[in-house]
Every structure is written in structure tokens, then in C-alpha cells.
Short mmCIF file of C-alpha atoms and ligand atoms in Angstrom, two decimals:
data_model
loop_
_atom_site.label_atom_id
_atom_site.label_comp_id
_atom_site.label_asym_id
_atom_site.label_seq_id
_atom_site.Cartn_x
_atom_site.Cartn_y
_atom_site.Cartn_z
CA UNK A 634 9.52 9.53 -6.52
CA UNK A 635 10.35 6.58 -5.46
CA UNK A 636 12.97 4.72 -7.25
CA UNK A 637 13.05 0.54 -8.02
CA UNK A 638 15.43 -1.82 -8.73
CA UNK A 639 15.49 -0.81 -11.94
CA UNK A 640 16.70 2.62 -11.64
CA UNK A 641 19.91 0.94 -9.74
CA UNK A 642 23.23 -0.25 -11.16
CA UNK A 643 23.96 -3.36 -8.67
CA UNK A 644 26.40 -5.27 -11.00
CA UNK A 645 29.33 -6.37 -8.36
CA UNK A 646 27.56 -4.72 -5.62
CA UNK A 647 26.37 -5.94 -2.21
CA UNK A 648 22.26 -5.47 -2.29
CA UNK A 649 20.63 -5.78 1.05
CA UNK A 650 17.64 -7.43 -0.05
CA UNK A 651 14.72 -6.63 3.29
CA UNK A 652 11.63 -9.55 2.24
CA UNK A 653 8.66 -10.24 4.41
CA UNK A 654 9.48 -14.27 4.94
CA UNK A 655 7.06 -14.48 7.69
CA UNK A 656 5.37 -17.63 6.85
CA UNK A 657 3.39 -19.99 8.99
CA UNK A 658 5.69 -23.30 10.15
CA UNK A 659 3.82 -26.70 10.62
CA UNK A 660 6.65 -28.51 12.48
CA UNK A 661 9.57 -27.25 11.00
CA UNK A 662 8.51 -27.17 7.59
CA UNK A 663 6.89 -23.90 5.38
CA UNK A 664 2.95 -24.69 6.15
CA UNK A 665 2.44 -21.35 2.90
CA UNK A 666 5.19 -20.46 1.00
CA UNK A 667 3.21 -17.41 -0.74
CA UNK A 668 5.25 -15.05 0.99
CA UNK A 669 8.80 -16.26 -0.16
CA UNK A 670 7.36 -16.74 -3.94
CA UNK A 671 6.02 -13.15 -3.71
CA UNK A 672 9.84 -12.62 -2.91
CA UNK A 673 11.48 -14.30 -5.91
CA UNK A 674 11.06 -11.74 -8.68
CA UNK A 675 13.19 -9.32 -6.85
CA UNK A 676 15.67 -12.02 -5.30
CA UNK A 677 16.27 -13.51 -9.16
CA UNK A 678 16.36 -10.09 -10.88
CA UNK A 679 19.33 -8.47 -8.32
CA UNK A 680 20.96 -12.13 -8.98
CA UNK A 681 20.63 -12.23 -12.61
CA UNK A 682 22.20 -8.63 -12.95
CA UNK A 683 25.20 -9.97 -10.95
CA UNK A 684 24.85 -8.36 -7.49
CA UNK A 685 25.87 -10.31 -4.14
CA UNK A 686 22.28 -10.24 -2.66
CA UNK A 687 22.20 -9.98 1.70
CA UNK A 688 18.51 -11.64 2.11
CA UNK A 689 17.00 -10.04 5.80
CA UNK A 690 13.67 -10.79 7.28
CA UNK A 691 11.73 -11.84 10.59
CA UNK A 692 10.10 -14.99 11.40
CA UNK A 693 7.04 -14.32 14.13
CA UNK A 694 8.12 -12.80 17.41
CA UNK A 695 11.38 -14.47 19.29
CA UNK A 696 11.27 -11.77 21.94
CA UNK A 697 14.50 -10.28 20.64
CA UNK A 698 16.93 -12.49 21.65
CA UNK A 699 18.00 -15.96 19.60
CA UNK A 700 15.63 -18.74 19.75
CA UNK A 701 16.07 -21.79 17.74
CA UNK A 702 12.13 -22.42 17.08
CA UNK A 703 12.29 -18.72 15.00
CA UNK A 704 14.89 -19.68 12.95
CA UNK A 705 14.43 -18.93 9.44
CA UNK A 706 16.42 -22.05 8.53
CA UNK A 707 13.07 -23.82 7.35
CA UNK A 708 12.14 -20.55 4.75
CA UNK A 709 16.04 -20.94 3.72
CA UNK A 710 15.25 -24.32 2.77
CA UNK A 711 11.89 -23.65 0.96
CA UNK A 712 13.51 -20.69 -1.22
CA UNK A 713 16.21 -23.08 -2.13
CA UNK A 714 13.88 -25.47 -3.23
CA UNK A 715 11.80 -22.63 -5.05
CA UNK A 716 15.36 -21.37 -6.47
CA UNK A 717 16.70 -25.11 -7.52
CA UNK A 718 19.31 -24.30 -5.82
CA UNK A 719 20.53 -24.45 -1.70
CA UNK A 720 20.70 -21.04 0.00
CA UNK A 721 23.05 -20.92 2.48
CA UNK A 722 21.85 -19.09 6.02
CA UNK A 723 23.89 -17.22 8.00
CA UNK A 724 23.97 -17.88 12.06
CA UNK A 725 23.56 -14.22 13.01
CA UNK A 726 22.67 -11.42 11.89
CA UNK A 727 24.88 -8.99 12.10
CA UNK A 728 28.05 -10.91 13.84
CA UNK A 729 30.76 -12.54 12.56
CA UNK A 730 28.98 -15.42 10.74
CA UNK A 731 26.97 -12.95 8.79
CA UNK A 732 30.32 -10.86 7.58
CA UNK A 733 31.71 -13.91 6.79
CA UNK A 734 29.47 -15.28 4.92
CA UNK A 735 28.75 -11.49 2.87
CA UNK A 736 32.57 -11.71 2.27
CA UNK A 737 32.07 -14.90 0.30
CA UNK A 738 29.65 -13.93 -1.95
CA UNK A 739 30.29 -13.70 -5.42
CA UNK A 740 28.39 -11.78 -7.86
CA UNK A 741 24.79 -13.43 -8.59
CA UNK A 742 25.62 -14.95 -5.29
CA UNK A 743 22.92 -15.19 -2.30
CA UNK A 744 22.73 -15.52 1.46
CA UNK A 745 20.40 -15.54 3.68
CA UNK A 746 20.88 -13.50 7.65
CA UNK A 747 19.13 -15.07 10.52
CA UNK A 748 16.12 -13.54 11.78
CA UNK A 749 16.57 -9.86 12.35
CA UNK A 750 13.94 -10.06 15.40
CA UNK A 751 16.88 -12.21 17.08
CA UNK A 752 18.01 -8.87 17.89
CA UNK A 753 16.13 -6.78 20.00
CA UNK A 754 16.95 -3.35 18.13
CA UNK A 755 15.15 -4.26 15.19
CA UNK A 756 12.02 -3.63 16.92
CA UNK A 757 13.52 -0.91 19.09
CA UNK A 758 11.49 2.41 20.24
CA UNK A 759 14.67 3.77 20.90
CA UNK A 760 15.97 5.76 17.62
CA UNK A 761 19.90 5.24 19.11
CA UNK A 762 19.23 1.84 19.84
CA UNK A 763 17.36 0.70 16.26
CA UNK A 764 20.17 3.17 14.69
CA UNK A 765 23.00 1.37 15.65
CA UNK A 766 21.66 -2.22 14.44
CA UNK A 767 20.98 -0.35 11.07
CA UNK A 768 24.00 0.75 10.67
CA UNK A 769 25.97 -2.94 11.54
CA UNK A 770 23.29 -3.85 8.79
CA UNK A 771 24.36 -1.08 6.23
CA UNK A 772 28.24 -2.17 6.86
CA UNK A 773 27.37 -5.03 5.23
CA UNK A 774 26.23 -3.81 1.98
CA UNK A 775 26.36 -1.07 -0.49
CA UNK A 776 22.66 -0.87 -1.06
CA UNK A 777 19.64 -1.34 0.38
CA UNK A 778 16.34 -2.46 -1.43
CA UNK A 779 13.12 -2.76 0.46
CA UNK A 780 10.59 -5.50 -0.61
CA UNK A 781 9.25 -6.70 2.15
CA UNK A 782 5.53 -4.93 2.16
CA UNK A 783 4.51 -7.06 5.13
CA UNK A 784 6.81 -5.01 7.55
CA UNK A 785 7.01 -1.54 5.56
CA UNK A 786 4.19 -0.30 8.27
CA UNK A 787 6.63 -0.53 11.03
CA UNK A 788 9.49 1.55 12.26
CA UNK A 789 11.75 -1.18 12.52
CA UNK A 790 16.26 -1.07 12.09
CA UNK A 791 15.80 -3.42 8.90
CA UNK A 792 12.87 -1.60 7.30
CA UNK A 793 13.43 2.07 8.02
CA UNK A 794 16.73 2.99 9.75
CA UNK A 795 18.57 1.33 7.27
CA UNK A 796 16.89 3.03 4.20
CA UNK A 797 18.32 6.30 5.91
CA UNK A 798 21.83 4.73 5.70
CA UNK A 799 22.31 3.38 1.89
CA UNK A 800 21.29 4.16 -1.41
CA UNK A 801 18.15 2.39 -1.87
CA UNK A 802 15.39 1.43 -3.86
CA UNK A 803 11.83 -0.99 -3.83
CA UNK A 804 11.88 -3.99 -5.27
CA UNK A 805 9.07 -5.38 -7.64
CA UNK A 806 7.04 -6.57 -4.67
CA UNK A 807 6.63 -3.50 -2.67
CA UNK A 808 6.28 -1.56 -6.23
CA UNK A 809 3.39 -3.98 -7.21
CA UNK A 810 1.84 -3.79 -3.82
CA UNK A 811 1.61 -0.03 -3.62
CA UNK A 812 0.51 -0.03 -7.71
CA UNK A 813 -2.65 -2.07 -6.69
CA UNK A 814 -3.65 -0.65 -2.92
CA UNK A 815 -3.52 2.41 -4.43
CA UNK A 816 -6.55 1.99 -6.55
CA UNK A 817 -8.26 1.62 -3.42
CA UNK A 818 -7.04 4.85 -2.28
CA UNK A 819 -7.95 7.43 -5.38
CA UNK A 820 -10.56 7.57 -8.55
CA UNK A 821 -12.50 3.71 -7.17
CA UNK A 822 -14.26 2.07 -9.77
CA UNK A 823 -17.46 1.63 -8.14
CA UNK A 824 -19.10 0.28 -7.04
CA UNK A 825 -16.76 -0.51 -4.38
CA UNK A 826 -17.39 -3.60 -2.25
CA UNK A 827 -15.52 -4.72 0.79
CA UNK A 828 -15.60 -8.23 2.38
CA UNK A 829 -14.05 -8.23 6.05
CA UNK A 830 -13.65 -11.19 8.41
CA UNK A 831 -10.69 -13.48 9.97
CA UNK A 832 -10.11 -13.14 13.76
CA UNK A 833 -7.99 -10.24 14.61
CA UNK A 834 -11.25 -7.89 15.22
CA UNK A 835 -9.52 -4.94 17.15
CA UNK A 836 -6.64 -4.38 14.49
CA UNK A 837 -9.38 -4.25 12.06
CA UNK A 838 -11.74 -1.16 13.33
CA UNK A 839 -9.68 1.59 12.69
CA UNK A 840 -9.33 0.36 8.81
CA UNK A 841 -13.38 -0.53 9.32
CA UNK A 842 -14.29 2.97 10.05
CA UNK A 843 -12.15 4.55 6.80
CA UNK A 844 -13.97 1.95 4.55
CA UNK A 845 -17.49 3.68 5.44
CA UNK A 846 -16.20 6.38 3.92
CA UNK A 847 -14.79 4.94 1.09
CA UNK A 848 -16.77 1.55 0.32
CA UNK A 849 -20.52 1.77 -0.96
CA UNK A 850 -21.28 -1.82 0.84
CA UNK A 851 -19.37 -3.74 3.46
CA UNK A 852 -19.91 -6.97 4.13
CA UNK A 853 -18.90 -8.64 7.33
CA UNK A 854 -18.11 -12.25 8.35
CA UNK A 855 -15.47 -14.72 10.43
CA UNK A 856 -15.54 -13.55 14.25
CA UNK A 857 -15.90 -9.88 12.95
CA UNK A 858 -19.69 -10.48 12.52
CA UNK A 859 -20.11 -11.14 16.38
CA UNK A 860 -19.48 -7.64 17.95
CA UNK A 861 -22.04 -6.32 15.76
CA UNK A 862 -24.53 -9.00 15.89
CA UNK A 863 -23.91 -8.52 20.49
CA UNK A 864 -24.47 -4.77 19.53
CA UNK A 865 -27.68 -5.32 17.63
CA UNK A 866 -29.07 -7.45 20.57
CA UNK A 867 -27.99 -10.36 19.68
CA UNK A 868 -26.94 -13.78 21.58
CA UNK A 869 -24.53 -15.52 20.33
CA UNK A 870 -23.37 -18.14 22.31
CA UNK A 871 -19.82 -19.22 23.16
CA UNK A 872 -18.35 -17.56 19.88
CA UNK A 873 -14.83 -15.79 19.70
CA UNK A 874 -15.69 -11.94 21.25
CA UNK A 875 -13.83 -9.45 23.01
CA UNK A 876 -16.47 -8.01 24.95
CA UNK A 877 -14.25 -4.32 24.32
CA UNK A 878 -15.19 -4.77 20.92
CA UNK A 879 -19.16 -3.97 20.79
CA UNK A 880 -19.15 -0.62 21.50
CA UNK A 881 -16.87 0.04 18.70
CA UNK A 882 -19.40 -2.43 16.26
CA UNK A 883 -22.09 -0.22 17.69
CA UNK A 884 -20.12 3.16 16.49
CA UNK A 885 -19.55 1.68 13.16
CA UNK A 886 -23.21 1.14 13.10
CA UNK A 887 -24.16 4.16 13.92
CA UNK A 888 -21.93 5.24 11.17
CA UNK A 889 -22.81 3.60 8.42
CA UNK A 890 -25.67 4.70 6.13
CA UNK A 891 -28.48 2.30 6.43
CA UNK A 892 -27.88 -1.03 4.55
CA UNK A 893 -24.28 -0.70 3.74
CA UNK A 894 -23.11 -2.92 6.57
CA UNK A 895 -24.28 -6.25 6.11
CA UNK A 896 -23.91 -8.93 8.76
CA UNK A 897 -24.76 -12.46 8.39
CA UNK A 898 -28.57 -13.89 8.42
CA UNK A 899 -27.17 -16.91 9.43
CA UNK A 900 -24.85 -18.93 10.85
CA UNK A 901 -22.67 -22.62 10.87
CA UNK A 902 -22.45 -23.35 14.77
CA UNK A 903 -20.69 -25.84 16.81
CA UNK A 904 -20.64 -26.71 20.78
CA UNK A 905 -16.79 -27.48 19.61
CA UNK A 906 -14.34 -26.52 16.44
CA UNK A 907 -13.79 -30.18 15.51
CA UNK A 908 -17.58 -31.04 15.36
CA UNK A 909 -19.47 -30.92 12.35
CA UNK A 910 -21.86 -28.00 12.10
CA UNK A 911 -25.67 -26.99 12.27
CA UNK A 912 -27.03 -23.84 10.77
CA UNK A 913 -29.03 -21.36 13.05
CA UNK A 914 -30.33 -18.31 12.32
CA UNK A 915 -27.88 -15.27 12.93
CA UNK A 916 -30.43 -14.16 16.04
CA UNK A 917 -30.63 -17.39 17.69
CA UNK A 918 -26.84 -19.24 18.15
CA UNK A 919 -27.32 -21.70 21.05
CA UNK A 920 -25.92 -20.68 24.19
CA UNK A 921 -23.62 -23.43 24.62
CA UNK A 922 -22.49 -23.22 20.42
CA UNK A 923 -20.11 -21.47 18.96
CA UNK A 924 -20.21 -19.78 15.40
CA UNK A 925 -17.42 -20.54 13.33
CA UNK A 926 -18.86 -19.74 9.87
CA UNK A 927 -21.40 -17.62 7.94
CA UNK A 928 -24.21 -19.63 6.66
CA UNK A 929 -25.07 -20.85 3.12
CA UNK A 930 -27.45 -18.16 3.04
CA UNK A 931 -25.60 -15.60 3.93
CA UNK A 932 -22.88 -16.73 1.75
CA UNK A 933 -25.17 -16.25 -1.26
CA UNK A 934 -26.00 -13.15 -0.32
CA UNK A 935 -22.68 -11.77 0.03
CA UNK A 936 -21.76 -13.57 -3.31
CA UNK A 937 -24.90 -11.66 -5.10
CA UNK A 938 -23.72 -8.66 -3.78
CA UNK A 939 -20.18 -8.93 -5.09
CA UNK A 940 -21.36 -10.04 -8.10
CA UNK A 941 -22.08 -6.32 -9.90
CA UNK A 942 -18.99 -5.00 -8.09
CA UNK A 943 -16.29 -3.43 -10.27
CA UNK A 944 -13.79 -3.01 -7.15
CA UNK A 945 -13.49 -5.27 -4.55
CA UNK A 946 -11.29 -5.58 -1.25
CA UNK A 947 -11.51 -8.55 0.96
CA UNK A 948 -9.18 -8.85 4.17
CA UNK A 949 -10.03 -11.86 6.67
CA UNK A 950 -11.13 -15.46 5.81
CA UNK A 951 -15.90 -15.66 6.58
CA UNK A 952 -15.26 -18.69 8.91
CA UNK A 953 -12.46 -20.97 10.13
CA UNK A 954 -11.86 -22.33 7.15
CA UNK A 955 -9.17 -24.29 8.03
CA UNK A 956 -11.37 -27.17 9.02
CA UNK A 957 -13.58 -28.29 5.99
CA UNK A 958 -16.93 -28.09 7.75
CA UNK A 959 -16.40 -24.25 7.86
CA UNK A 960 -14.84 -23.59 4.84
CA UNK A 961 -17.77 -22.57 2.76
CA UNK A 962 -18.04 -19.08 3.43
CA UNK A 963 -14.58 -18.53 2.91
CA UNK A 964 -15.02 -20.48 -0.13
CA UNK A 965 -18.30 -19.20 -2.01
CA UNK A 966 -16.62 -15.47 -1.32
CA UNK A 967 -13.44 -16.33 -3.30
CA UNK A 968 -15.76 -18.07 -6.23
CA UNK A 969 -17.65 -15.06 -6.21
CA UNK A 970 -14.22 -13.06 -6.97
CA UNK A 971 -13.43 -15.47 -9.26
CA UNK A 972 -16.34 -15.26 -11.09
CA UNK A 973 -17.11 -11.53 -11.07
CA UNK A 974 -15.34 -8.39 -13.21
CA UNK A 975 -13.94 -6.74 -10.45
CA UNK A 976 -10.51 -5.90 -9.84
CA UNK A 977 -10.50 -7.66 -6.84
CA UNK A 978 -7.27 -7.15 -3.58
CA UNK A 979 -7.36 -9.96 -1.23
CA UNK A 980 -5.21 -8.73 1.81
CA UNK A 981 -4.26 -10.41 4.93
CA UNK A 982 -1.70 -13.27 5.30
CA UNK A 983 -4.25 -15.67 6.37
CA UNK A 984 -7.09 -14.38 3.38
CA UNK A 985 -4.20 -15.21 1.23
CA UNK A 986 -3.66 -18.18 2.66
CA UNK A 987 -7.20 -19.42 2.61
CA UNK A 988 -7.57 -18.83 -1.12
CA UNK A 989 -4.10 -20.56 -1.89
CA UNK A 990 -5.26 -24.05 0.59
CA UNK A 991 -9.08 -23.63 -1.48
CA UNK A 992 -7.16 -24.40 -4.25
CA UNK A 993 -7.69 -20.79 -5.83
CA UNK A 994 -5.02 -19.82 -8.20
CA UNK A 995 -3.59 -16.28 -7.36
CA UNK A 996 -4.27 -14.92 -10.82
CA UNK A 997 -7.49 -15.23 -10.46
CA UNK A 998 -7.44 -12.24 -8.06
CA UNK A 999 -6.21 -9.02 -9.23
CA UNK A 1000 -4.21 -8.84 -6.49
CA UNK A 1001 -2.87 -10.88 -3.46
CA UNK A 1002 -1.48 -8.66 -0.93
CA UNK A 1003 1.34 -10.14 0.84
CA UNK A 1004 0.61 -7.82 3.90
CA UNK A 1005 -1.97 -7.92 6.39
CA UNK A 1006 -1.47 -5.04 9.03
CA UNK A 1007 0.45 -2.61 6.36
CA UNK A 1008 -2.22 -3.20 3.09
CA UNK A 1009 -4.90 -1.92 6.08
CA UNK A 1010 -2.95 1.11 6.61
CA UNK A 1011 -2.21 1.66 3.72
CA UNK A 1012 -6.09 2.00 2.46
CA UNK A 1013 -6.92 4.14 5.37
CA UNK A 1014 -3.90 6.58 3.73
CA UNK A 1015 -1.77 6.27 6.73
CA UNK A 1016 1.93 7.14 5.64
CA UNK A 1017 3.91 4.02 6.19
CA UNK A 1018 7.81 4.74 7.49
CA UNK A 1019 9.23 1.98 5.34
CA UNK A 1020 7.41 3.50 2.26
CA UNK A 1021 7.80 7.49 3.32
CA UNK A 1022 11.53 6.59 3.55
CA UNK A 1023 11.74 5.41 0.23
CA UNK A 1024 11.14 8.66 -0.93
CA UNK A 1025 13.44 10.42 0.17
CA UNK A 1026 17.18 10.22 -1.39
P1 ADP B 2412 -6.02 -12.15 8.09
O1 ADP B 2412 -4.67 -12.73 8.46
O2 ADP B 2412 -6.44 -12.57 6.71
O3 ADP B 2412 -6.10 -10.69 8.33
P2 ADP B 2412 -7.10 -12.85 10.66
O4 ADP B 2412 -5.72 -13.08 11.16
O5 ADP B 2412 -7.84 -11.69 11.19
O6 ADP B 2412 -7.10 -12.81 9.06
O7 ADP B 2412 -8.01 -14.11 10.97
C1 ADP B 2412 -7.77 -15.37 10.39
C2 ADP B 2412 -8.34 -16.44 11.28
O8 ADP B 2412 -9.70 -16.18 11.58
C3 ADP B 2412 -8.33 -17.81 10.66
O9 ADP B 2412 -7.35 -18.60 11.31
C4 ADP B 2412 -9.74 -18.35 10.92
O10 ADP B 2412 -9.76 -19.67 11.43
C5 ADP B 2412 -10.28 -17.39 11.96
N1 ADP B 2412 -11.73 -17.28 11.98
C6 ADP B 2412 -12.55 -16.85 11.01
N2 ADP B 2412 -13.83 -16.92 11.40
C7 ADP B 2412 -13.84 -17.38 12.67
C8 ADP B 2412 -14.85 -17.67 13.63
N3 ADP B 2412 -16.15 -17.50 13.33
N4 ADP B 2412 -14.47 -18.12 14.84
C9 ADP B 2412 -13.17 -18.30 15.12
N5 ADP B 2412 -12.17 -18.05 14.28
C10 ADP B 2412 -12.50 -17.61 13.06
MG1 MG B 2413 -3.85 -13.29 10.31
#
């Protein structure tokens, strides 16, 4: 079983608190800060019981080695806005500045370490090398509480390692997170309907192909639509494709039983991202435009399917919905969620994102996963090393 916070007596104690604070920056300042408020139940309820709470977490991908514009300092200053209160950030991670600034904590006290990924045996394939930061981190704390879902898929020092090397537990987040995948996993309401787009098409297959098993309709948007409109025949211009990627949409096709994919019929297409869009048909994207989001019939037909769904899962924004002229698919999906009976997941940081700039309330979902990479993985059944380590004692 896997304990939580609750099961732990951290009154006094030093908590090494592991959150996912990888947020998006827009010049130094927290563009979404849905990641650190997915982080505060946890953070406040260690605080409140009186334990000295060690905050650790990565900001995007400094290469291992310190590198100012990865700093979390801008996510320090967000959560002490969120807190009312400043939270202090220590200048390393595991040096001198950190055990400083752990020996000054009082009970209900926080800090915040600089970005683990400052040190390349975080990310370490190396089991001695990963070990050894995990243990500097351990030193610093009597236990170890794992809430940052966002990470839990990788081996990393902070996530895994360290879990071998304290008495741990999950906090609320990781507890909620694996509470709602997990009716994706066993005894789906159905029927089951999945809603897949947003750019990163390769990372997305393998998940892709376990969702034919498991979803009764799947319905396909954002740049993932254009591998398996090339591998029906189609022409589709200058649009986002990895040309790798259509004989994978082709398998998938192949697959599938007839009718549960269902790609776009058509399409909002540009010669450029910052012009205003046309809509062609799916089968006939100009060779010199680009689609960048599914088309208001298309959109109504995904919405109609959704509609008599009573389980829904939705990973990747329908179009780049970050500009307002191609924000509709992304946006007549979420209504549809908000408007149906479902219970409804929305994973993927930027799918979470979308729905928070769209002006979507979270609680409209019945779930916002704060993980992209792990809430895939964790669907397909794949056994996660920061979760498996939780389990054992
Ligand atoms: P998530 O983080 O939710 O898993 P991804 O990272 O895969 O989603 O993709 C999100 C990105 O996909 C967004 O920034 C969005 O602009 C982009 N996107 C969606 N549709 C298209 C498209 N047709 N062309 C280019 N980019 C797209
Ligand atoms: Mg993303």
C-alpha cells in the first residue's frame, strides 16, 4: 500500500517535499501557475502540522549544470504570492546554501532548493552517480514525500533514489492523480471516449495504440491528425509532420476497428501562424497552407460524439490555440466536457493549460492532470519508478 501524508507523524521533522514546478516562464514571470497550485494542498498541510518542509523540483532542461535562465526563483516568487507569504530559495541544491538554509527552518517553516536539474545526477543513468545526489538530498531531511506526478515516470535522484533512502510517503497530489487515472485503467464507465491532439505526436503513439484497446472511439486533432490524414492519401500542405510518423498513423489504422478513429473533415489553414484562417476540407489543405486547427465542422462532430460519453480522456490541445483564430477546436472540445456527464481527465501540461487561458474553471473537469508524459504511462499500465517505489517500505 502506499502510504500518504497522512499516515506520517512530521511534527518537528524535516519533510522533503519533491513537486512538479515545471511551469512555462514568459520573461521571467510564471506564464501558468496550475502546477504550483496543484502543489499547495500538500505544501500547507506538512506546514500546518508543524514540519520544516525542503521544497525540490526542476524547471525545463538546464543541461545539468547551473544556468541562471532555469532558475526556479520566478516559481519561488509565484508560490509566495499564492502562500501570502515570501518563500525564501536556496542557491544550490545540495551545497552549503541549501544546508544552511534547512538548518534555519523552524517548524511550519518552508524553503525552497534550486533546481535539482542544476545537477547533472538527478537525471543520471548511472545508479552510483544518481545514488550519491540522493543521498546529499536525504542528509537533508528526515522524510521524504513525493508529490510531484509530473516527474514520478522518471528514474530520476529526486524522484526515485531518494524514496529508497527515507521514510516516505505521497502527498495529496500524487494520491489524487493516481485515484482518478486509475479509472481509466480498470471497470471504465463506457462508453469511453478519448480526445488526442497537441504537438508532441511521437511521445503520443505508444499511449495511442493502448487506447484502441481500451477506448470505444478516439478522436484525433492538433498536428496529431496529419500523419493519419498523409497515411490515408492525403495532402496536406506545409503543416507540422514528421514524415517518421505515418507509418505508425497507418498501423494505428490498421488497428483500429472501423469508425473508432475519427480524424477531422475539415480544417482552419494558414500560409502563416499569425494570419487569420480559411477553412478547407480535410482532403484538400493548399500546398503552400498550413493547418493549425480542426474545423467548425469537425469540432461539432467531435463535440456530438462526446456528448453521450460517460468517461472521457483528453490529452493535447485540437489546434494552436494559443492564437485566437485557432482556438475553437480547442475550445468547443472543453465546452463539450463541460457540458456533458462524463467524468472527464484532461492530461497534458499544455491541455491543462489551454482550458485554464479559455477561461475554463478546473472543476468543471473531473480531473486536471498535472502530468503530461507520466498520466500517458500511466493509462497504458506502465509501472512508474517514482510510484513502484512508493510501495515499498
Ligand atoms: P500536451 O502538453 O497537452 O500534451 P503537446 O505538448 O503535445 O500537448 O502540444 C501542445 C501544442 O500543440 C500547443 O502549443 C499547440 O499550439 C500545438 N498545436 C496543436 N495543434 C497544432 C497544429 N495543428 N499545428 C501546430 N501546432 C499545433
Ligand atoms: Mg506539451
Amino acid at each position: 500500500m502506499m502510504k500518504t501524508i497522512d499516515d506520517l507523524a512530521v511534527d518537528g521533522l524535516r519533510v522533503l517535499l519533491r513537486a512538479d514546478l515545471n511551469v512555462p516562464l514568459d520573461g521571467g514571470r510564471v506564464a501558468d501557475d496550475g502546477r504550483i497550485r496543484a502543489s499547495l494542498p500538500t505544501l500547507t498541510a506538512l506546514t500546518d502540522r508543524g514540519a520544516r518542509v525542503i521544497v525540490c523540483a526542476h524547471l525545463g532542461r538546464p543541461g545539468g549544470k547551473p544556468d541562471p535562465a532555469y532558475s526556479l526563483a520566478p516559481v519561488a516568487a509565484r508560490l509566495g504570492e499564492l502562500l501570502g507569504h515570501p518563500v525564501e530559495l536556496a542557491a544550490d541544491t545540495t551545497g552549503p546554501a541549501a544546508c544552511a538554509a534547512v538548518a534555519a527552518l523552524r517548524p511550519g517553516g518552508g524553503v525552497m532548493l534550486e533546481n535539482l536539474r542544476f545537477n547533472a545526477a538527478e537525471t543520471s543513468k548511472d545508479d552510483a552517480q544518481r545514488g550519491l545526489f540522493a543521498g546529499q538530498l536525504a542528509d537533508l531531511a528526515d522524510l521524504y514525500v513525493s508529490d510531484g506526478f509530473g516527474a514520478v515516470h522518471r528514474k530520476h535522484a529526486s524522484v526515485y533514489d531518494v524514496a529508497l533512502r527515507l521514510p516516505h510517503a505521497a502527498g495529496y497530489l500524487v494520491k489524487a492523480e493516481v485515484g482518478a487515472l486509475g479509472r481509466l485503467t480498470a471497470n471504465i464507465r463506457r462508453p469511453y471516449v478519448v480526445a488526442l491532439g497537441g504537438a508532441k505526436v511521437a511521445d503520443k503513439f505508444d499511449a495511442f495504440g493502448s487506447l484502441i484497446t481500451a477506448a470505444d472511439r478516439i478522436l484525433v486533432g492538433g498536428a496529431m491528425a496529419f500523419p493519419f490524414l498523409v497515411a490515408r492519401g492525403d495532402k496536406i500542405g506545409t503543416s507540422l509532420l514528421e514524415a517518421s510518423q505515418v507509418a505508425a498513423a497507418a498501423d494505428l489504422l490498421k488497428r483500429a476497428t472501423p469508425g473508432q478513429i475519427e480524424l477531422p473533415s475539415d480544417i482552419v489553414v494558414a500560409a502563416e501562424p499569425g494570419g487569420s484562417g480559411a477553412v478547407v476540407a480535410a482532403d484538400a489543405i493548399p500546398a503552400d497552407q498550413m493547418g493549425l486547427d480542426i474545423g467548425p465542422q469537425t469540432a461539432a462532430r467531435f463535440a456530438a460524439a462526446l456528448f453521450p460519453a460517460q468517461t472521457v480522456f483528453w490529452n493535447g490541445p485540437m489546434g494552436m490555440f494559443e492564437r485566437k483564430p485557432y482556438s475553437g477546436g480547442t475550445r468547443a472540445v472543453a465546452q463539450a466536457l463541460a457540458d456533458g456527464e462524463a467524468f472527464t481527465v484532461v492530461g497534458g501540461g499544455d491541455t491543462g493549460a489551454a482550458i485554464r487561458a479559455l477561461g475554463f474553471a478546473e472543476d468543471t473537469f473531473g480531473h486536471v492532470s498535472t502530468g503530461g508524459g507520466a498520466s500517458l504511462e500511466f493509462i497504458q499500465g506502465k509501472t512508474l519508478p517514482g510510484l513502484a517505489v512508493l510501495e515499498q517500505s
